[in-house]
mmCIF file of C-alpha atoms and ligand atoms in Angstrom:
data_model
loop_
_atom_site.group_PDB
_atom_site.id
_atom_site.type_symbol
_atom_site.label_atom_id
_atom_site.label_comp_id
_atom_site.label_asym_id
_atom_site.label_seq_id
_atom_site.Cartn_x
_atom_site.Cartn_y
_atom_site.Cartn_z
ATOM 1 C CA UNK E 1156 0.000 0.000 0.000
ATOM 2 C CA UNK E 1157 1.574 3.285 -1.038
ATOM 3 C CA UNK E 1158 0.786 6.532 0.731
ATOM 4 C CA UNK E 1159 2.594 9.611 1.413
ATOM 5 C CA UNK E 1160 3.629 7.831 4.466
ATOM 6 C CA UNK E 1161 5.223 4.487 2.885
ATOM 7 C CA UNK E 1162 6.591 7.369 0.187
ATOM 8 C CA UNK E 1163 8.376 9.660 2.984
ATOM 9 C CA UNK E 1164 9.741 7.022 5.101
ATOM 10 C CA UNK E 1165 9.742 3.898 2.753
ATOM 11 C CA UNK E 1166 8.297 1.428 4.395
ATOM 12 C CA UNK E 1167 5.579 -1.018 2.545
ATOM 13 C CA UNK E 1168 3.174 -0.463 5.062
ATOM 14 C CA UNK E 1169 1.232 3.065 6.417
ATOM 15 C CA UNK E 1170 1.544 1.868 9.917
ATOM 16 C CA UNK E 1171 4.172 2.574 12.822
ATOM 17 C CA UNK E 1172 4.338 0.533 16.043
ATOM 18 C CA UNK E 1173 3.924 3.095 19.064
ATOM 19 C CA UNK E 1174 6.787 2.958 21.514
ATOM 20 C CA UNK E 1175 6.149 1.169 24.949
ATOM 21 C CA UNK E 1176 8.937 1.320 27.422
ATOM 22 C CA UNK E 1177 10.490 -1.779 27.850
ATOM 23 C CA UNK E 1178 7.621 -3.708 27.080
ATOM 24 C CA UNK E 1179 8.504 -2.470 22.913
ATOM 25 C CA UNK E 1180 11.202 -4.362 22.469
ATOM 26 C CA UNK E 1181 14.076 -4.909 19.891
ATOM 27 C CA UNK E 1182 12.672 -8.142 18.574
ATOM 28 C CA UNK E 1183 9.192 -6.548 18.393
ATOM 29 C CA UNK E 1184 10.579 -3.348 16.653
ATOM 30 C CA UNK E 1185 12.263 -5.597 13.998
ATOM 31 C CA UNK E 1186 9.823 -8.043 13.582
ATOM 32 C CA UNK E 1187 6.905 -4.869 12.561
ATOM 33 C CA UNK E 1188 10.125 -3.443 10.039
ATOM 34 C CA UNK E 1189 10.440 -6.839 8.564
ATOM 35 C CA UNK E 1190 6.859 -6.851 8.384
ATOM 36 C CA UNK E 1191 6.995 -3.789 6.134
ATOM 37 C CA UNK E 1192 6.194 -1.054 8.986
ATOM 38 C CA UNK E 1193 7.675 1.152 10.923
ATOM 39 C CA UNK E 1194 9.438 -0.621 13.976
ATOM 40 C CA UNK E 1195 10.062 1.562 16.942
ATOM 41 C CA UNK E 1196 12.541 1.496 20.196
ATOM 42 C CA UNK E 1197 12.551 4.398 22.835
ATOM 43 C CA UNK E 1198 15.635 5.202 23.882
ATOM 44 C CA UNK E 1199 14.085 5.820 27.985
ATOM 45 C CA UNK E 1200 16.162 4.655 30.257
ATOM 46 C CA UNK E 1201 19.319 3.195 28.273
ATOM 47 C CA UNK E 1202 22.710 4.362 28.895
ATOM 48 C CA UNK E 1203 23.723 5.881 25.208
ATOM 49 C CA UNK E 1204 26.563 3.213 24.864
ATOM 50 C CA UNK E 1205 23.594 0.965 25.019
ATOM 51 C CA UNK E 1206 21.267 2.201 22.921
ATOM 52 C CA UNK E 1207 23.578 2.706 20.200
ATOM 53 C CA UNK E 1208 25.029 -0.919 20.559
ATOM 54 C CA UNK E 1209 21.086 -2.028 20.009
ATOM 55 C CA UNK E 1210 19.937 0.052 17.211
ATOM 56 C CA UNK E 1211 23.114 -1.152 16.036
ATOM 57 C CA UNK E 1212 22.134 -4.401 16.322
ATOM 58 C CA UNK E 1213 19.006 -4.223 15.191
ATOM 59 C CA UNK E 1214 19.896 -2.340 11.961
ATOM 60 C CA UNK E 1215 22.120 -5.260 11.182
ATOM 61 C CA UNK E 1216 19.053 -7.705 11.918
ATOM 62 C CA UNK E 1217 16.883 -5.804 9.156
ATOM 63 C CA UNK E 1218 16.582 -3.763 6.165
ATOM 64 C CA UNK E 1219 13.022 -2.583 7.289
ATOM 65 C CA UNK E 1220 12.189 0.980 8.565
ATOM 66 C CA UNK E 1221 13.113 1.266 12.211
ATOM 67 C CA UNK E 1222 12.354 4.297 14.297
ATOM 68 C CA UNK E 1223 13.431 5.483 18.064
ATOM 69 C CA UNK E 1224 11.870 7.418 20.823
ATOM 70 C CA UNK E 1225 12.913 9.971 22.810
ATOM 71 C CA UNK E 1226 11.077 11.560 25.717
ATOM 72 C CA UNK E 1227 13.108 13.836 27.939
ATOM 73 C CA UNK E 1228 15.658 16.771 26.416
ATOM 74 C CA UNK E 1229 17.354 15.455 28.962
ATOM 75 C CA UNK E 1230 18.925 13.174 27.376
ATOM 76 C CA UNK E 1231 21.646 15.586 25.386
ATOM 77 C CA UNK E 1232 21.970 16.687 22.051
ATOM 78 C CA UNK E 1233 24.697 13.635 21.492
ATOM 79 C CA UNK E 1234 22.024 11.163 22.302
ATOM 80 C CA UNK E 1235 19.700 12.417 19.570
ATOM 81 C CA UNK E 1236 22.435 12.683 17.237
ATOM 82 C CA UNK E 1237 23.376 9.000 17.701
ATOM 83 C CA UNK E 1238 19.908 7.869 17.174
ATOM 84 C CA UNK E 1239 19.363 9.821 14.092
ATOM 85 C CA UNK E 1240 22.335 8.385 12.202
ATOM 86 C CA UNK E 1241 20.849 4.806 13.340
ATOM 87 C CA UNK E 1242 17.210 5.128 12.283
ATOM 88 C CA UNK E 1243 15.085 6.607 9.475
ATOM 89 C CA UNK E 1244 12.942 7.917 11.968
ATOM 90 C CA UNK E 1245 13.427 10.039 15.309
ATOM 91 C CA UNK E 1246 10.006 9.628 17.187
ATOM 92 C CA UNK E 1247 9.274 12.517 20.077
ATOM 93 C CA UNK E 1248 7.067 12.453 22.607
ATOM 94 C CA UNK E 1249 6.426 14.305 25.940
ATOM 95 C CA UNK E 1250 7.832 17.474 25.353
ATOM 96 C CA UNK E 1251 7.403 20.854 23.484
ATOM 97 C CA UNK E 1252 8.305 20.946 19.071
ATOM 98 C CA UNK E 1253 12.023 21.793 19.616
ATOM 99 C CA UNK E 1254 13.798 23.340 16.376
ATOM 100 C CA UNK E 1255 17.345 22.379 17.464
ATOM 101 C CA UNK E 1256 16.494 19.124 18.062
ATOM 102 C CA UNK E 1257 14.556 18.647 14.455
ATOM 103 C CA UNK E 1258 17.410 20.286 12.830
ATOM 104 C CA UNK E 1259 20.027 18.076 14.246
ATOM 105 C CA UNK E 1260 18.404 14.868 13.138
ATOM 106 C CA UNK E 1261 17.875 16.396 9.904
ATOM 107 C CA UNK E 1262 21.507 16.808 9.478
ATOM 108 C CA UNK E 1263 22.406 13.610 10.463
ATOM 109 C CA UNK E 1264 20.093 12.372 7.621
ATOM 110 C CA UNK E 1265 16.977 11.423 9.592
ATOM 111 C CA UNK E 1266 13.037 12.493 9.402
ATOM 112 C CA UNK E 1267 11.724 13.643 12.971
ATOM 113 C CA UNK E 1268 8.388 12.476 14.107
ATOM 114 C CA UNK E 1269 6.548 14.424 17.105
ATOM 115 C CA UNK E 1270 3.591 12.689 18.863
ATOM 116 C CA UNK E 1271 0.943 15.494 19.825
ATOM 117 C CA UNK E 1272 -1.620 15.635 21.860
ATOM 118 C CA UNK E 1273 -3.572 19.279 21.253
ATOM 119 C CA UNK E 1274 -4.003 21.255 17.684
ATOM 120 C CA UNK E 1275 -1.441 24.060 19.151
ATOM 121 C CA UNK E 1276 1.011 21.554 19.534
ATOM 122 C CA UNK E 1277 0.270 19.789 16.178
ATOM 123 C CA UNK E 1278 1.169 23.397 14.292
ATOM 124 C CA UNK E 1279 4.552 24.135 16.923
ATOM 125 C CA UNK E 1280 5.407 20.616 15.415
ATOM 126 C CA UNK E 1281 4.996 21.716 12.146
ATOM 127 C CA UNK E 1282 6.649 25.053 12.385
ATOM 128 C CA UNK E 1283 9.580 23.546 14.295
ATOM 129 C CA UNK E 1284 10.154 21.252 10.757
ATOM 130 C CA UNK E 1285 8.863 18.228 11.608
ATOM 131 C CA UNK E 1286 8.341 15.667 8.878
ATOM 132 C CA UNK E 1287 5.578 13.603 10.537
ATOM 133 C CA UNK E 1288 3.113 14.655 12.973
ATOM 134 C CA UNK E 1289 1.382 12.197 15.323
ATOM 135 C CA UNK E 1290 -1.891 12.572 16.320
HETATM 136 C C1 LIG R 1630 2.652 0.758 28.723
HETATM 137 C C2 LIG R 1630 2.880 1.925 27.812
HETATM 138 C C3 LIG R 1630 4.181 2.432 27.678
HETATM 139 C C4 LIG R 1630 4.410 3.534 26.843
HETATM 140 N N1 LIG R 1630 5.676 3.993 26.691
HETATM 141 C C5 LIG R 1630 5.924 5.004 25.833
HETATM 142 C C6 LIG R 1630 7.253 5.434 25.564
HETATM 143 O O1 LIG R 1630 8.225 4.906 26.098
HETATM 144 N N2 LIG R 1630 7.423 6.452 24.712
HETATM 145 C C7 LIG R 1630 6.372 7.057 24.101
HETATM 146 O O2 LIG R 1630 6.606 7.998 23.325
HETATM 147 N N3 LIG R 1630 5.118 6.668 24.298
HETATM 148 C C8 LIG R 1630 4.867 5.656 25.150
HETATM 149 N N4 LIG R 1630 3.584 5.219 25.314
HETATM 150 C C9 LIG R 1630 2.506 5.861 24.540
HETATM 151 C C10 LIG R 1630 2.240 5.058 23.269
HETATM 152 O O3 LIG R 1630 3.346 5.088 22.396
HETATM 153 C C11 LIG R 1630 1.028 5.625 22.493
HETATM 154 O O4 LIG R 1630 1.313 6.930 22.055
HETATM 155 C C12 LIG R 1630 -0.185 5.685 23.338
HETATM 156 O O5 LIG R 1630 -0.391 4.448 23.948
HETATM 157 C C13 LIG R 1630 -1.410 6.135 22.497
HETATM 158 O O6 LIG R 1630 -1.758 5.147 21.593
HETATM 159 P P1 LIG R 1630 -3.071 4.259 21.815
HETATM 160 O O7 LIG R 1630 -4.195 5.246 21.883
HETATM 161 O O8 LIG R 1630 -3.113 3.377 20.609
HETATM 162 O O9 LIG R 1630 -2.838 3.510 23.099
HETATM 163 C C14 LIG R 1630 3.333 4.139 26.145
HETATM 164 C C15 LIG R 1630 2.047 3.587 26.274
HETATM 165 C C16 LIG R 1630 1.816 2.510 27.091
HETATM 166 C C17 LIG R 1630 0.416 1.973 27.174
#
């Protein structure tokens, strides 16, 4: 099924698995790219050194789209940078559209995804450059 969501991220199928925690796991996240969607990780909780080492991994276990979450800008500017040059797509939740943070995963080659939850924060998503919004 082709839609401008298959198109931007190319995947096979319009659908992307919500992050969970640690309940989403790796082989869950591969298993929906495989699939032909959109297989995500956050990055909560996980020391960078081990994040990277698992989208690592799970890049290598896949050609499918994988994505990964990040909740907190907290967790650094590195940390973001390190997902974005791991994943297609850089999935944010939990805090306000942040420019800086869209831009650097755009130059590290990455779309940026920002879950919403109110039509003012839908359009500071879109004016902060984000390629998906998540509704
Ligand atoms: C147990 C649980 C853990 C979740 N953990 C995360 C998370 O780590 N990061 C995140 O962005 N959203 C998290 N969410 C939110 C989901 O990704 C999703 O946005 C939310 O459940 C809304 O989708 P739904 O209406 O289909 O449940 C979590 C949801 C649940 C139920």
């Amino acid at each position: 099924m082709r839609t401008r969501f298959t198109e931007l991220v190319g995947c096979s199928v319009p659908i992307q698995q919500a992050p969970m925690g640690t309940i989403s796991s790796p082989d869950l996240a591969v298993a929906v790219a495989a699939a032909g969607g959109v297989g995500t990780v956050t990055a909560l909780g996980l020391p960078p050194e081990v994040l990277v080492r698992r989208l690592n991994e799970m890049g290598r276990r896949t050609s499918g789209v994988l994505s990964a979450n990040v909740v907190s800008p907290d967790v650094g500017e590195q940390v973001v940078v390190d997902v974005a040059e791991r994943v297609r797509l850089v999935d944010f939740f939990w805090f306000d559209p942040s420019p800086r943070f869209v831009d650097l995963v755009h130059r590290s080659g990455a779309l940026v995804g920002w879950q919403v939850g109110s039509v003012a924060e839908a359009r500071a998503a879109e004016d902060a450059g984000c390629d998906v919004v998540t509704v």
